[in-house]
PDB file of C-alpha atoms in Angstrom:
ATOM      1  CA  UNK Y   1      63.506  31.263 -79.692  1.00 39.00           C
ATOM      2  CA  UNK Y   2      65.166  31.487 -83.077  1.00 40.00           C
ATOM      3  CA  UNK Y   3      66.823  28.796 -85.161  1.00 39.00           C
ATOM      4  CA  UNK Y   4      68.816  31.488 -86.937  1.00 37.00           C
ATOM      5  CA  UNK Y   5      72.398  32.035 -85.820  1.00 42.00           C
ATOM      6  CA  UNK Y   6      73.192  35.732 -86.196  1.00 44.00           C
ATOM      7  CA  UNK Y   7      76.276  37.356 -87.683  1.00 49.00           C
ATOM      8  CA  UNK Y   8      78.846  39.344 -85.737  1.00 49.00           C
ATOM      9  CA  UNK Y   9      79.595  42.676 -87.385  1.00 52.00           C
ATOM     10  CA  UNK Y  10      82.904  42.107 -89.209  1.00 48.00           C
ATOM     11  CA  UNK Y  11      84.137  45.543 -88.119  1.00 47.00           C
ATOM     12  CA  UNK Y  12      84.144  44.277 -84.529  1.00 55.00           C
ATOM     13  CA  UNK Y  13      86.430  41.323 -85.308  1.00 72.00           C
ATOM     14  CA  UNK Y  14      90.096  42.097 -85.729  1.00 76.00           C
ATOM     15  CA  UNK Y  15      92.306  40.484 -88.354  1.00 83.00           C
ATOM     16  CA  UNK Y  16      95.131  40.393 -85.819  1.00 87.00           C
ATOM     17  CA  UNK Y  17      96.113  37.170 -84.065  1.00 91.00           C
ATOM     18  CA  UNK Y  18      96.679  37.176 -80.308  1.00 92.00           C
ATOM     19  CA  UNK Y  19      97.331  33.472 -79.716  1.00 93.00           C
ATOM     20  CA  UNK Y  20      99.727  31.700 -82.037  1.00 90.00           C
ATOM     21  CA  UNK Y  21     102.874  29.578 -82.077  1.00 89.00           C
ATOM     22  CA  UNK Y  22     101.525  27.388 -79.283  1.00 93.00           C
ATOM     23  CA  UNK Y  23     102.410  23.736 -78.726  1.00 91.00           C
ATOM     24  CA  UNK Y  24      98.896  22.278 -78.599  1.00 93.00           C
ATOM     25  CA  UNK Y  25      98.100  18.921 -80.180  1.00 94.00           C
ATOM     26  CA  UNK Y  26      96.964  19.040 -83.797  1.00 94.00           C
ATOM     27  CA  UNK Y  27      93.295  19.928 -84.051  1.00 95.00           C
ATOM     28  CA  UNK Y  28      92.993  21.009 -80.398  1.00 97.00           C
ATOM     29  CA  UNK Y  29      89.529  22.363 -79.655  1.00 97.00           C
ATOM     30  CA  UNK Y  30      90.767  24.370 -76.681  1.00 96.00           C
ATOM     31  CA  UNK Y  31      93.262  26.316 -78.781  1.00 96.00           C
ATOM     32  CA  UNK Y  32      90.479  27.226 -81.216  1.00 96.00           C
ATOM     33  CA  UNK Y  33      88.492  28.609 -78.288  1.00 97.00           C
ATOM     34  CA  UNK Y  34      91.365  30.780 -77.041  1.00 97.00           C
ATOM     35  CA  UNK Y  35      92.109  32.117 -80.516  1.00 95.00           C
ATOM     36  CA  UNK Y  36      88.484  33.067 -81.199  1.00 96.00           C
ATOM     37  CA  UNK Y  37      87.910  34.633 -77.796  1.00 97.00           C
ATOM     38  CA  UNK Y  38      90.889  36.951 -78.205  1.00 96.00           C
ATOM     39  CA  UNK Y  39      90.022  37.837 -81.806  1.00 95.00           C
ATOM     40  CA  UNK Y  40      86.617  39.036 -80.623  1.00 96.00           C
ATOM     41  CA  UNK Y  41      87.821  40.848 -77.499  1.00 96.00           C
ATOM     42  CA  UNK Y  42      90.922  42.401 -79.079  1.00 94.00           C
ATOM     43  CA  UNK Y  43      94.269  43.599 -77.813  1.00 93.00           C
ATOM     44  CA  UNK Y  44      93.061  45.458 -74.689  1.00 95.00           C
ATOM     45  CA  UNK Y  45      92.357  42.183 -72.916  1.00 97.00           C
ATOM     46  CA  UNK Y  46      93.748  40.746 -69.700  1.00 98.00           C
ATOM     47  CA  UNK Y  47      93.719  36.952 -69.957  1.00 97.00           C
ATOM     48  CA  UNK Y  48      93.917  34.437 -67.112  1.00 98.00           C
ATOM     49  CA  UNK Y  49      94.686  30.791 -67.875  1.00 97.00           C
ATOM     50  CA  UNK Y  50      94.827  28.247 -65.024  1.00 96.00           C
ATOM     51  CA  UNK Y  51      97.039  25.188 -64.842  1.00 92.00           C
ATOM     52  CA  UNK Y  52      95.955  22.964 -67.720  1.00 92.00           C
ATOM     53  CA  UNK Y  53      96.358  22.398 -71.429  1.00 94.00           C
ATOM     54  CA  UNK Y  54      96.333  26.031 -72.527  1.00 94.00           C
ATOM     55  CA  UNK Y  55      98.862  27.167 -69.942  1.00 93.00           C
ATOM     56  CA  UNK Y  56     101.071  24.191 -70.752  1.00 93.00           C
ATOM     57  CA  UNK Y  57     101.094  24.927 -74.484  1.00 93.00           C
ATOM     58  CA  UNK Y  58     100.849  28.724 -74.370  1.00 93.00           C
ATOM     59  CA  UNK Y  59     103.556  29.614 -71.830  1.00 93.00           C
ATOM     60  CA  UNK Y  60     106.664  27.729 -72.945  1.00 86.00           C
ATOM     61  CA  UNK Y  61     109.796  29.576 -71.797  1.00 82.00           C
ATOM     62  CA  UNK Y  62     111.293  31.551 -73.464  1.00 84.00           C
ATOM     63  CA  UNK Y  63     108.227  31.863 -75.705  1.00 82.00           C
ATOM     64  CA  UNK Y  64     104.877  33.429 -74.822  1.00 88.00           C
ATOM     65  CA  UNK Y  65     102.158  32.542 -77.298  1.00 93.00           C
ATOM     66  CA  UNK Y  66      99.837  35.361 -76.185  1.00 94.00           C
ATOM     67  CA  UNK Y  67     100.127  38.792 -77.804  1.00 93.00           C
ATOM     68  CA  UNK Y  68      97.966  40.258 -75.029  1.00 92.00           C
ATOM     69  CA  UNK Y  69      98.578  40.529 -71.299  1.00 94.00           C
ATOM     70  CA  UNK Y  70      98.233  36.964 -70.028  1.00 96.00           C
ATOM     71  CA  UNK Y  71      99.016  35.160 -66.788  1.00 96.00           C
ATOM     72  CA  UNK Y  72      98.790  31.642 -65.375  1.00 96.00           C
ATOM     73  CA  UNK Y  73      96.652  31.237 -62.262  1.00 96.00           C
ATOM     74  CA  UNK Y  74      96.460  28.427 -59.758  1.00 95.00           C
ATOM     75  CA  UNK Y  75      94.216  25.575 -60.834  1.00 95.00           C
ATOM     76  CA  UNK Y  76      91.481  26.649 -58.407  1.00 96.00           C
ATOM     77  CA  UNK Y  77      91.950  30.383 -58.761  1.00 96.00           C
ATOM     78  CA  UNK Y  78      90.926  31.441 -62.262  1.00 97.00           C
ATOM     79  CA  UNK Y  79      87.866  33.432 -61.193  1.00 98.00           C
ATOM     80  CA  UNK Y  80      89.476  34.917 -58.072  1.00 97.00           C
ATOM     81  CA  UNK Y  81      92.441  36.159 -60.126  1.00 98.00           C
ATOM     82  CA  UNK Y  82      90.005  37.632 -62.652  1.00 98.00           C
ATOM     83  CA  UNK Y  83      88.319  39.454 -59.788  1.00 97.00           C
ATOM     84  CA  UNK Y  84      91.624  40.858 -58.607  1.00 97.00           C
ATOM     85  CA  UNK Y  85      92.611  42.052 -62.074  1.00 98.00           C
ATOM     86  CA  UNK Y  86      89.208  43.664 -62.582  1.00 97.00           C
ATOM     87  CA  UNK Y  87      89.516  45.473 -59.244  1.00 97.00           C
ATOM     88  CA  UNK Y  88      93.031  46.647 -60.077  1.00 97.00           C
ATOM     89  CA  UNK Y  89      92.055  47.898 -63.518  1.00 96.00           C
ATOM     90  CA  UNK Y  90      89.123  49.800 -62.029  1.00 95.00           C
ATOM     91  CA  UNK Y  91      91.346  51.336 -59.344  1.00 97.00           C
ATOM     92  CA  UNK Y  92      93.791  52.497 -62.022  1.00 97.00           C
ATOM     93  CA  UNK Y  93      90.972  54.120 -63.955  1.00 97.00           C
ATOM     94  CA  UNK Y  94      91.529  52.045 -67.065  1.00 96.00           C
ATOM     95  CA  UNK Y  95      88.964  52.289 -69.845  1.00 94.00           C
ATOM     96  CA  UNK Y  96      87.974  50.112 -72.771  1.00 94.00           C
ATOM     97  CA  UNK Y  97      89.387  46.779 -71.642  1.00 96.00           C
ATOM     98  CA  UNK Y  98      88.227  43.204 -70.976  1.00 97.00           C
ATOM     99  CA  UNK Y  99      89.144  40.681 -68.298  1.00 98.00           C
ATOM    100  CA  UNK Y 100      88.682  37.076 -69.442  1.00 98.00           C
ATOM    101  CA  UNK Y 101      89.498  33.707 -67.939  1.00 98.00           C
ATOM    102  CA  UNK Y 102      89.681  30.593 -70.105  1.00 98.00           C
ATOM    103  CA  UNK Y 103      89.654  27.326 -68.160  1.00 97.00           C
ATOM    104  CA  UNK Y 104      89.026  23.663 -68.889  1.00 97.00           C
ATOM    105  CA  UNK Y 105      86.168  21.532 -67.613  1.00 97.00           C
ATOM    106  CA  UNK Y 106      88.024  20.164 -64.598  1.00 96.00           C
ATOM    107  CA  UNK Y 107      89.352  23.590 -63.630  1.00 96.00           C
ATOM    108  CA  UNK Y 108      85.810  24.959 -63.866  1.00 97.00           C
ATOM    109  CA  UNK Y 109      83.269  22.342 -62.771  1.00 97.00           C
ATOM    110  CA  UNK Y 110      85.460  20.725 -60.106  1.00 97.00           C
ATOM    111  CA  UNK Y 111      88.541  22.556 -58.871  1.00 96.00           C
ATOM    112  CA  UNK Y 112      87.529  26.133 -59.701  1.00 97.00           C
ATOM    113  CA  UNK Y 113      83.804  26.175 -58.974  1.00 97.00           C
ATOM    114  CA  UNK Y 114      84.142  27.875 -55.558  1.00 97.00           C
ATOM    115  CA  UNK Y 115      86.008  30.910 -56.913  1.00 97.00           C
ATOM    116  CA  UNK Y 116      83.621  31.134 -59.870  1.00 98.00           C
ATOM    117  CA  UNK Y 117      80.614  31.071 -57.536  1.00 98.00           C
ATOM    118  CA  UNK Y 118      82.070  33.900 -55.490  1.00 97.00           C
ATOM    119  CA  UNK Y 119      82.797  36.058 -58.529  1.00 97.00           C
ATOM    120  CA  UNK Y 120      79.225  35.638 -59.771  1.00 98.00           C
ATOM    121  CA  UNK Y 121      77.823  36.546 -56.356  1.00 97.00           C
ATOM    122  CA  UNK Y 122      79.909  39.742 -56.362  1.00 96.00           C
ATOM    123  CA  UNK Y 123      78.846  40.567 -59.946  1.00 96.00           C
ATOM    124  CA  UNK Y 124      82.469  41.211 -60.852  1.00 96.00           C
ATOM    125  CA  UNK Y 125      82.838  42.567 -64.384  1.00 96.00           C
ATOM    126  CA  UNK Y 126      84.616  39.564 -65.878  1.00 98.00           C
ATOM    127  CA  UNK Y 127      84.111  36.996 -68.608  1.00 98.00           C
ATOM    128  CA  UNK Y 128      84.656  33.346 -67.714  1.00 98.00           C
ATOM    129  CA  UNK Y 129      84.969  30.855 -70.567  1.00 98.00           C
ATOM    130  CA  UNK Y 130      84.970  27.109 -69.929  1.00 98.00           C
ATOM    131  CA  UNK Y 131      86.324  25.062 -72.823  1.00 98.00           C
ATOM    132  CA  UNK Y 132      84.781  21.667 -72.220  1.00 98.00           C
ATOM    133  CA  UNK Y 133      86.735  18.689 -73.591  1.00 98.00           C
ATOM    134  CA  UNK Y 134      85.134  16.378 -71.053  1.00 98.00           C
ATOM    135  CA  UNK Y 135      88.205  15.227 -69.103  1.00 97.00           C
ATOM    136  CA  UNK Y 136      91.447  16.345 -67.455  1.00 97.00           C
ATOM    137  CA  UNK Y 137      93.384  16.055 -70.711  1.00 97.00           C
ATOM    138  CA  UNK Y 138      96.627  17.769 -69.716  1.00 93.00           C
ATOM    139  CA  UNK Y 139      97.377  15.308 -66.906  1.00 94.00           C
ATOM    140  CA  UNK Y 140      96.478  12.105 -68.731  1.00 95.00           C
ATOM    141  CA  UNK Y 141      92.776  11.974 -69.671  1.00 97.00           C
ATOM    142  CA  UNK Y 142      91.221  11.522 -66.232  1.00 98.00           C
ATOM    143  CA  UNK Y 143      87.470  11.826 -65.603  1.00 98.00           C
ATOM    144  CA  UNK Y 144      86.127  15.260 -64.638  1.00 98.00           C
ATOM    145  CA  UNK Y 145      82.718  16.377 -63.439  1.00 97.00           C
ATOM    146  CA  UNK Y 146      81.875  17.105 -67.076  1.00 98.00           C
ATOM    147  CA  UNK Y 147      82.831  13.730 -68.560  1.00 98.00           C
ATOM    148  CA  UNK Y 148      79.912  12.179 -70.452  1.00 97.00           C
ATOM    149  CA  UNK Y 149      78.299   8.916 -69.396  1.00 97.00           C
ATOM    150  CA  UNK Y 150      79.998   5.929 -71.000  1.00 97.00           C
ATOM    151  CA  UNK Y 151      83.268   7.659 -71.869  1.00 98.00           C
ATOM    152  CA  UNK Y 152      86.445   5.687 -71.254  1.00 97.00           C
ATOM    153  CA  UNK Y 153      89.132   7.614 -69.388  1.00 98.00           C
ATOM    154  CA  UNK Y 154      92.257   6.527 -67.531  1.00 97.00           C
ATOM    155  CA  UNK Y 155      90.346   6.717 -64.241  1.00 97.00           C
ATOM    156  CA  UNK Y 156      87.112   5.213 -65.609  1.00 97.00           C
ATOM    157  CA  UNK Y 157      88.293   2.283 -67.740  1.00 96.00           C
ATOM    158  CA  UNK Y 158      85.710   0.332 -69.690  1.00 94.00           C
ATOM    159  CA  UNK Y 159      85.289  -3.369 -68.959  1.00 88.00           C
ATOM    160  CA  UNK Y 160      82.758  -6.108 -68.455  1.00 85.00           C
ATOM    161  CA  UNK Y 161      81.439  -4.630 -65.222  1.00 84.00           C
ATOM    162  CA  UNK Y 162      81.271  -0.900 -66.019  1.00 87.00           C
ATOM    163  CA  UNK Y 163      80.776   1.026 -69.293  1.00 88.00           C
ATOM    164  CA  UNK Y 164      83.481   3.593 -68.568  1.00 96.00           C
ATOM    165  CA  UNK Y 165      82.135   6.703 -66.820  1.00 97.00           C
ATOM    166  CA  UNK Y 166      78.924   5.951 -64.915  1.00 96.00           C
ATOM    167  CA  UNK Y 167      77.927   9.521 -63.982  1.00 95.00           C
ATOM    168  CA  UNK Y 168      76.234  12.221 -66.071  1.00 94.00           C
ATOM    169  CA  UNK Y 169      77.756  15.603 -66.961  1.00 96.00           C
ATOM    170  CA  UNK Y 170      77.440  18.237 -64.256  1.00 96.00           C
ATOM    171  CA  UNK Y 171      74.992  20.905 -65.447  1.00 96.00           C
ATOM    172  CA  UNK Y 172      77.288  23.912 -65.159  1.00 98.00           C
ATOM    173  CA  UNK Y 173      75.114  26.147 -67.333  1.00 98.00           C
ATOM    174  CA  UNK Y 174      72.147  25.899 -64.988  1.00 97.00           C
ATOM    175  CA  UNK Y 175      74.395  25.961 -61.909  1.00 98.00           C
ATOM    176  CA  UNK Y 176      75.755  29.394 -62.851  1.00 98.00           C
ATOM    177  CA  UNK Y 177      72.284  30.532 -63.932  1.00 98.00           C
ATOM    178  CA  UNK Y 178      70.978  29.590 -60.469  1.00 97.00           C
ATOM    179  CA  UNK Y 179      73.299  32.287 -59.081  1.00 97.00           C
ATOM    180  CA  UNK Y 180      71.298  34.911 -60.989  1.00 97.00           C
ATOM    181  CA  UNK Y 181      74.318  35.621 -63.217  1.00 98.00           C
ATOM    182  CA  UNK Y 182      74.100  38.610 -65.558  1.00 98.00           C
ATOM    183  CA  UNK Y 183      74.750  36.544 -68.692  1.00 98.00           C
ATOM    184  CA  UNK Y 184      75.466  32.879 -69.392  1.00 98.00           C
ATOM    185  CA  UNK Y 185      75.558  30.871 -72.586  1.00 98.00           C
ATOM    186  CA  UNK Y 186      76.458  27.522 -74.053  1.00 98.00           C
ATOM    187  CA  UNK Y 187      78.326  27.273 -77.336  1.00 98.00           C
ATOM    188  CA  UNK Y 188      80.261  24.880 -79.561  1.00 98.00           C
ATOM    189  CA  UNK Y 189      83.261  25.243 -81.841  1.00 98.00           C
ATOM    190  CA  UNK Y 190      81.049  23.432 -84.353  1.00 98.00           C
ATOM    191  CA  UNK Y 191      78.979  26.625 -84.520  1.00 97.00           C
ATOM    192  CA  UNK Y 192      81.733  29.216 -84.555  1.00 96.00           C
ATOM    193  CA  UNK Y 193      79.618  32.221 -85.537  1.00 95.00           C
ATOM    194  CA  UNK Y 194      77.247  31.586 -82.650  1.00 97.00           C
ATOM    195  CA  UNK Y 195      80.214  31.313 -80.270  1.00 97.00           C
ATOM    196  CA  UNK Y 196      81.723  34.603 -81.447  1.00 96.00           C
ATOM    197  CA  UNK Y 197      78.349  36.334 -81.135  1.00 96.00           C
ATOM    198  CA  UNK Y 198      78.133  35.236 -77.510  1.00 98.00           C
ATOM    199  CA  UNK Y 199      81.661  36.383 -76.686  1.00 97.00           C
ATOM    200  CA  UNK Y 200      80.852  39.777 -78.173  1.00 96.00           C
ATOM    201  CA  UNK Y 201      77.612  39.937 -76.204  1.00 97.00           C
ATOM    202  CA  UNK Y 202      79.443  39.018 -72.985  1.00 98.00           C
ATOM    203  CA  UNK Y 203      81.950  41.810 -73.625  1.00 97.00           C
ATOM    204  CA  UNK Y 204      79.158  44.368 -73.304  1.00 96.00           C
ATOM    205  CA  UNK Y 205      77.712  43.025 -70.039  1.00 97.00           C
ATOM    206  CA  UNK Y 206      78.204  45.196 -66.965  1.00 95.00           C
ATOM    207  CA  UNK Y 207      78.668  42.260 -64.624  1.00 96.00           C
ATOM    208  CA  UNK Y 208      79.688  38.610 -64.735  1.00 98.00           C
ATOM    209  CA  UNK Y 209      79.428  36.513 -67.890  1.00 98.00           C
ATOM    210  CA  UNK Y 210      79.939  32.773 -68.280  1.00 98.00           C
ATOM    211  CA  UNK Y 211      80.253  30.913 -71.582  1.00 98.00           C
ATOM    212  CA  UNK Y 212      80.485  27.128 -71.680  1.00 98.00           C
ATOM    213  CA  UNK Y 213      81.857  26.001 -75.037  1.00 98.00           C
ATOM    214  CA  UNK Y 214      82.027  22.405 -76.259  1.00 98.00           C
ATOM    215  CA  UNK Y 215      85.586  21.838 -77.540  1.00 98.00           C
ATOM    216  CA  UNK Y 216      86.631  18.282 -78.500  1.00 98.00           C
ATOM    217  CA  UNK Y 217      90.118  16.931 -77.776  1.00 98.00           C
ATOM    218  CA  UNK Y 218      91.302  14.696 -80.652  1.00 97.00           C
ATOM    219  CA  UNK Y 219      93.949  13.067 -78.452  1.00 97.00           C
ATOM    220  CA  UNK Y 220      91.646  12.253 -75.541  1.00 97.00           C
ATOM    221  CA  UNK Y 221      88.617  11.385 -77.640  1.00 98.00           C
ATOM    222  CA  UNK Y 222      90.369   9.222 -80.209  1.00 97.00           C
ATOM    223  CA  UNK Y 223      89.268  11.155 -83.289  1.00 98.00           C
ATOM    224  CA  UNK Y 224      91.229  12.389 -86.347  1.00 97.00           C
ATOM    225  CA  UNK Y 225      93.045  15.670 -85.746  1.00 95.00           C
ATOM    226  CA  UNK Y 226      91.079  17.408 -88.488  1.00 96.00           C
ATOM    227  CA  UNK Y 227      87.647  16.452 -87.139  1.00 97.00           C
ATOM    228  CA  UNK Y 228      87.223  18.461 -83.901  1.00 97.00           C
ATOM    229  CA  UNK Y 229      84.984  21.124 -85.442  1.00 98.00           C
ATOM    230  CA  UNK Y 230      82.829  18.549 -87.249  1.00 98.00           C
ATOM    231  CA  UNK Y 231      82.441  16.414 -84.105  1.00 98.00           C
ATOM    232  CA  UNK Y 232      81.536  19.501 -82.070  1.00 98.00           C
ATOM    233  CA  UNK Y 233      78.818  20.341 -84.584  1.00 98.00           C
ATOM    234  CA  UNK Y 234      77.540  16.773 -84.564  1.00 98.00           C
ATOM    235  CA  UNK Y 235      77.242  16.835 -80.756  1.00 98.00           C
ATOM    236  CA  UNK Y 236      74.753  19.683 -81.114  1.00 98.00           C
ATOM    237  CA  UNK Y 237      72.932  18.138 -84.067  1.00 98.00           C
ATOM    238  CA  UNK Y 238      72.405  14.797 -82.290  1.00 98.00           C
ATOM    239  CA  UNK Y 239      71.137  16.538 -79.166  1.00 98.00           C
ATOM    240  CA  UNK Y 240      73.914  15.668 -76.737  1.00 98.00           C
ATOM    241  CA  UNK Y 241      74.847  19.357 -76.500  1.00 98.00           C
ATOM    242  CA  UNK Y 242      72.736  22.469 -76.977  1.00 98.00           C
ATOM    243  CA  UNK Y 243      73.109  26.171 -77.770  1.00 98.00           C
ATOM    244  CA  UNK Y 244      71.372  28.427 -75.274  1.00 97.00           C
ATOM    245  CA  UNK Y 245      71.520  31.684 -73.324  1.00 98.00           C
ATOM    246  CA  UNK Y 246      70.445  32.906 -69.902  1.00 98.00           C
ATOM    247  CA  UNK Y 247      69.819  36.567 -69.167  1.00 97.00           C
ATOM    248  CA  UNK Y 248      67.193  38.626 -67.346  1.00 95.00           C
ATOM    249  CA  UNK Y 249      66.206  35.469 -65.443  1.00 95.00           C
ATOM    250  CA  UNK Y 250      65.172  33.681 -68.628  1.00 96.00           C
ATOM    251  CA  UNK Y 251      66.574  30.760 -70.625  1.00 97.00           C
ATOM    252  CA  UNK Y 252      66.485  30.862 -74.427  1.00 96.00           C
ATOM    253  CA  UNK Y 253      67.355  28.135 -76.916  1.00 96.00           C
ATOM    254  CA  UNK Y 254      69.343  29.399 -79.897  1.00 96.00           C
ATOM    255  CA  UNK Y 255      68.874  26.181 -81.841  1.00 95.00           C
ATOM    256  CA  UNK Y 256      65.906  23.845 -81.427  1.00 95.00           C
ATOM    257  CA  UNK Y 257      66.290  20.916 -83.852  1.00 93.00           C
ATOM    258  CA  UNK Y 258      63.079  19.384 -85.157  1.00 92.00           C
ATOM    259  CA  UNK Y 259      64.939  16.101 -85.556  1.00 96.00           C
ATOM    260  CA  UNK Y 260      68.217  14.814 -84.160  1.00 98.00           C
ATOM    261  CA  UNK Y 261      70.937  13.098 -86.135  1.00 98.00           C
ATOM    262  CA  UNK Y 262      71.790   9.554 -84.922  1.00 98.00           C
ATOM    263  CA  UNK Y 263      73.506   9.489 -81.535  1.00 98.00           C
ATOM    264  CA  UNK Y 264      75.183   6.171 -82.317  1.00 97.00           C
ATOM    265  CA  UNK Y 265      77.002   7.649 -85.332  1.00 97.00           C
ATOM    266  CA  UNK Y 266      78.391  10.439 -83.154  1.00 98.00           C
ATOM    267  CA  UNK Y 267      79.533   8.044 -80.431  1.00 98.00           C
ATOM    268  CA  UNK Y 268      81.098   5.414 -82.661  1.00 96.00           C
ATOM    269  CA  UNK Y 269      83.387   7.947 -84.346  1.00 97.00           C
ATOM    270  CA  UNK Y 270      85.246   8.308 -81.028  1.00 98.00           C
ATOM    271  CA  UNK Y 271      87.462   5.568 -79.618  1.00 97.00           C
ATOM    272  CA  UNK Y 272      86.494   6.583 -76.059  1.00 98.00           C
ATOM    273  CA  UNK Y 273      82.994   5.225 -76.822  1.00 97.00           C
ATOM    274  CA  UNK Y 274      83.906   2.225 -79.015  1.00 95.00           C
ATOM    275  CA  UNK Y 275      83.138  -0.237 -76.198  1.00 96.00           C
ATOM    276  CA  UNK Y 276      79.536   0.855 -75.693  1.00 96.00           C
ATOM    277  CA  UNK Y 277      76.838  -1.781 -76.054  1.00 94.00           C
ATOM    278  CA  UNK Y 278      73.361  -1.205 -77.454  1.00 95.00           C
ATOM    279  CA  UNK Y 279      71.868  -0.922 -73.974  1.00 95.00           C
ATOM    280  CA  UNK Y 280      74.440   1.762 -73.096  1.00 95.00           C
ATOM    281  CA  UNK Y 281      73.592   3.782 -76.191  1.00 97.00           C
ATOM    282  CA  UNK Y 282      69.876   3.361 -75.501  1.00 97.00           C
ATOM    283  CA  UNK Y 283      70.456   4.752 -72.004  1.00 96.00           C
ATOM    284  CA  UNK Y 284      72.276   7.776 -73.460  1.00 97.00           C
ATOM    285  CA  UNK Y 285      69.419   8.411 -75.905  1.00 98.00           C
ATOM    286  CA  UNK Y 286      66.856   8.084 -73.131  1.00 97.00           C
ATOM    287  CA  UNK Y 287      68.724  10.609 -70.975  1.00 97.00           C
ATOM    288  CA  UNK Y 288      68.963  12.984 -73.957  1.00 97.00           C
ATOM    289  CA  UNK Y 289      65.229  12.779 -74.625  1.00 97.00           C
ATOM    290  CA  UNK Y 290      64.375  13.443 -70.969  1.00 97.00           C
ATOM    291  CA  UNK Y 291      66.690  16.445 -70.925  1.00 96.00           C
ATOM    292  CA  UNK Y 292      65.181  17.946 -74.071  1.00 97.00           C
ATOM    293  CA  UNK Y 293      61.635  17.369 -72.846  1.00 96.00           C
ATOM    294  CA  UNK Y 294      62.491  19.304 -69.699  1.00 95.00           C
ATOM    295  CA  UNK Y 295      64.261  22.085 -71.615  1.00 95.00           C
ATOM    296  CA  UNK Y 296      61.390  22.591 -74.033  1.00 94.00           C
ATOM    297  CA  UNK Y 297      58.831  22.660 -71.235  1.00 93.00           C
ATOM    298  CA  UNK Y 298      60.692  25.184 -69.062  1.00 90.00           C
ATOM    299  CA  UNK Y 299      62.658  27.433 -71.394  1.00 91.00           C
ATOM    300  CA  UNK Y 300      61.764  30.149 -73.875  1.00 72.00           C
ATOM    301  CA  UNK Y 301      61.432  27.966 -76.983  1.00 70.00           C
TER     302      UNK Y 301
END
């Protein structure tokens, strides 16, 4: 395990923009993800976006905000459409191209998990990126399988009897790893270089790759529009998110903090957590510590 985040060779990152002029909210973490993914992969990229924020803001007739080949899939069908495109490109004899899907947390961990599981089992040569903003933001900030404990959403309101969301985040990273996937990683827009390195690494995998990137939503989280990157970094630094990879049947931590920054400071900056009581925060810290104890005992760190 290394605490050093490497540097992508600048010659492999284009100066061109392939996602611009979109209608996303100011400071949108998801739009940062799409932009960076396409800057690493380049113009010979087929992009699939399911129903959700990025399709809503990126395909606004008569404008198309993608400068690469891009298509909207059904909410459940991101991975299956990726598989079809990969098969078609192979049948046509195309060379030097990438097939990438970029889906939100609900479209990945809930609605799209079946198609993703199938693609991994087939070892289809695709890249699947989940931008995790911890709720169904496009349809009104409803809870998803990746919403954090204690978060207030429109379907998990906070009150005297419940502290907002009462379930823990679904562990998608280890779920895809359990398939024996060729390459999987977690990332954060708070550590952009690390994220780009992992996209570039995934582009060279002869099989299925999955990258789960933490991408705050200022609108749904109740944070200033210029703070998404800082909050995403703080999530890693306080231990509520981690940077890791899975390949060759091994897990590796890319960042193993000796000390965590205060969890309470991270939570209280977001209006979705403003209601939390001390006992709720203590429960979140306890769950974090248990998770890290398990990670450090099992993984390559």
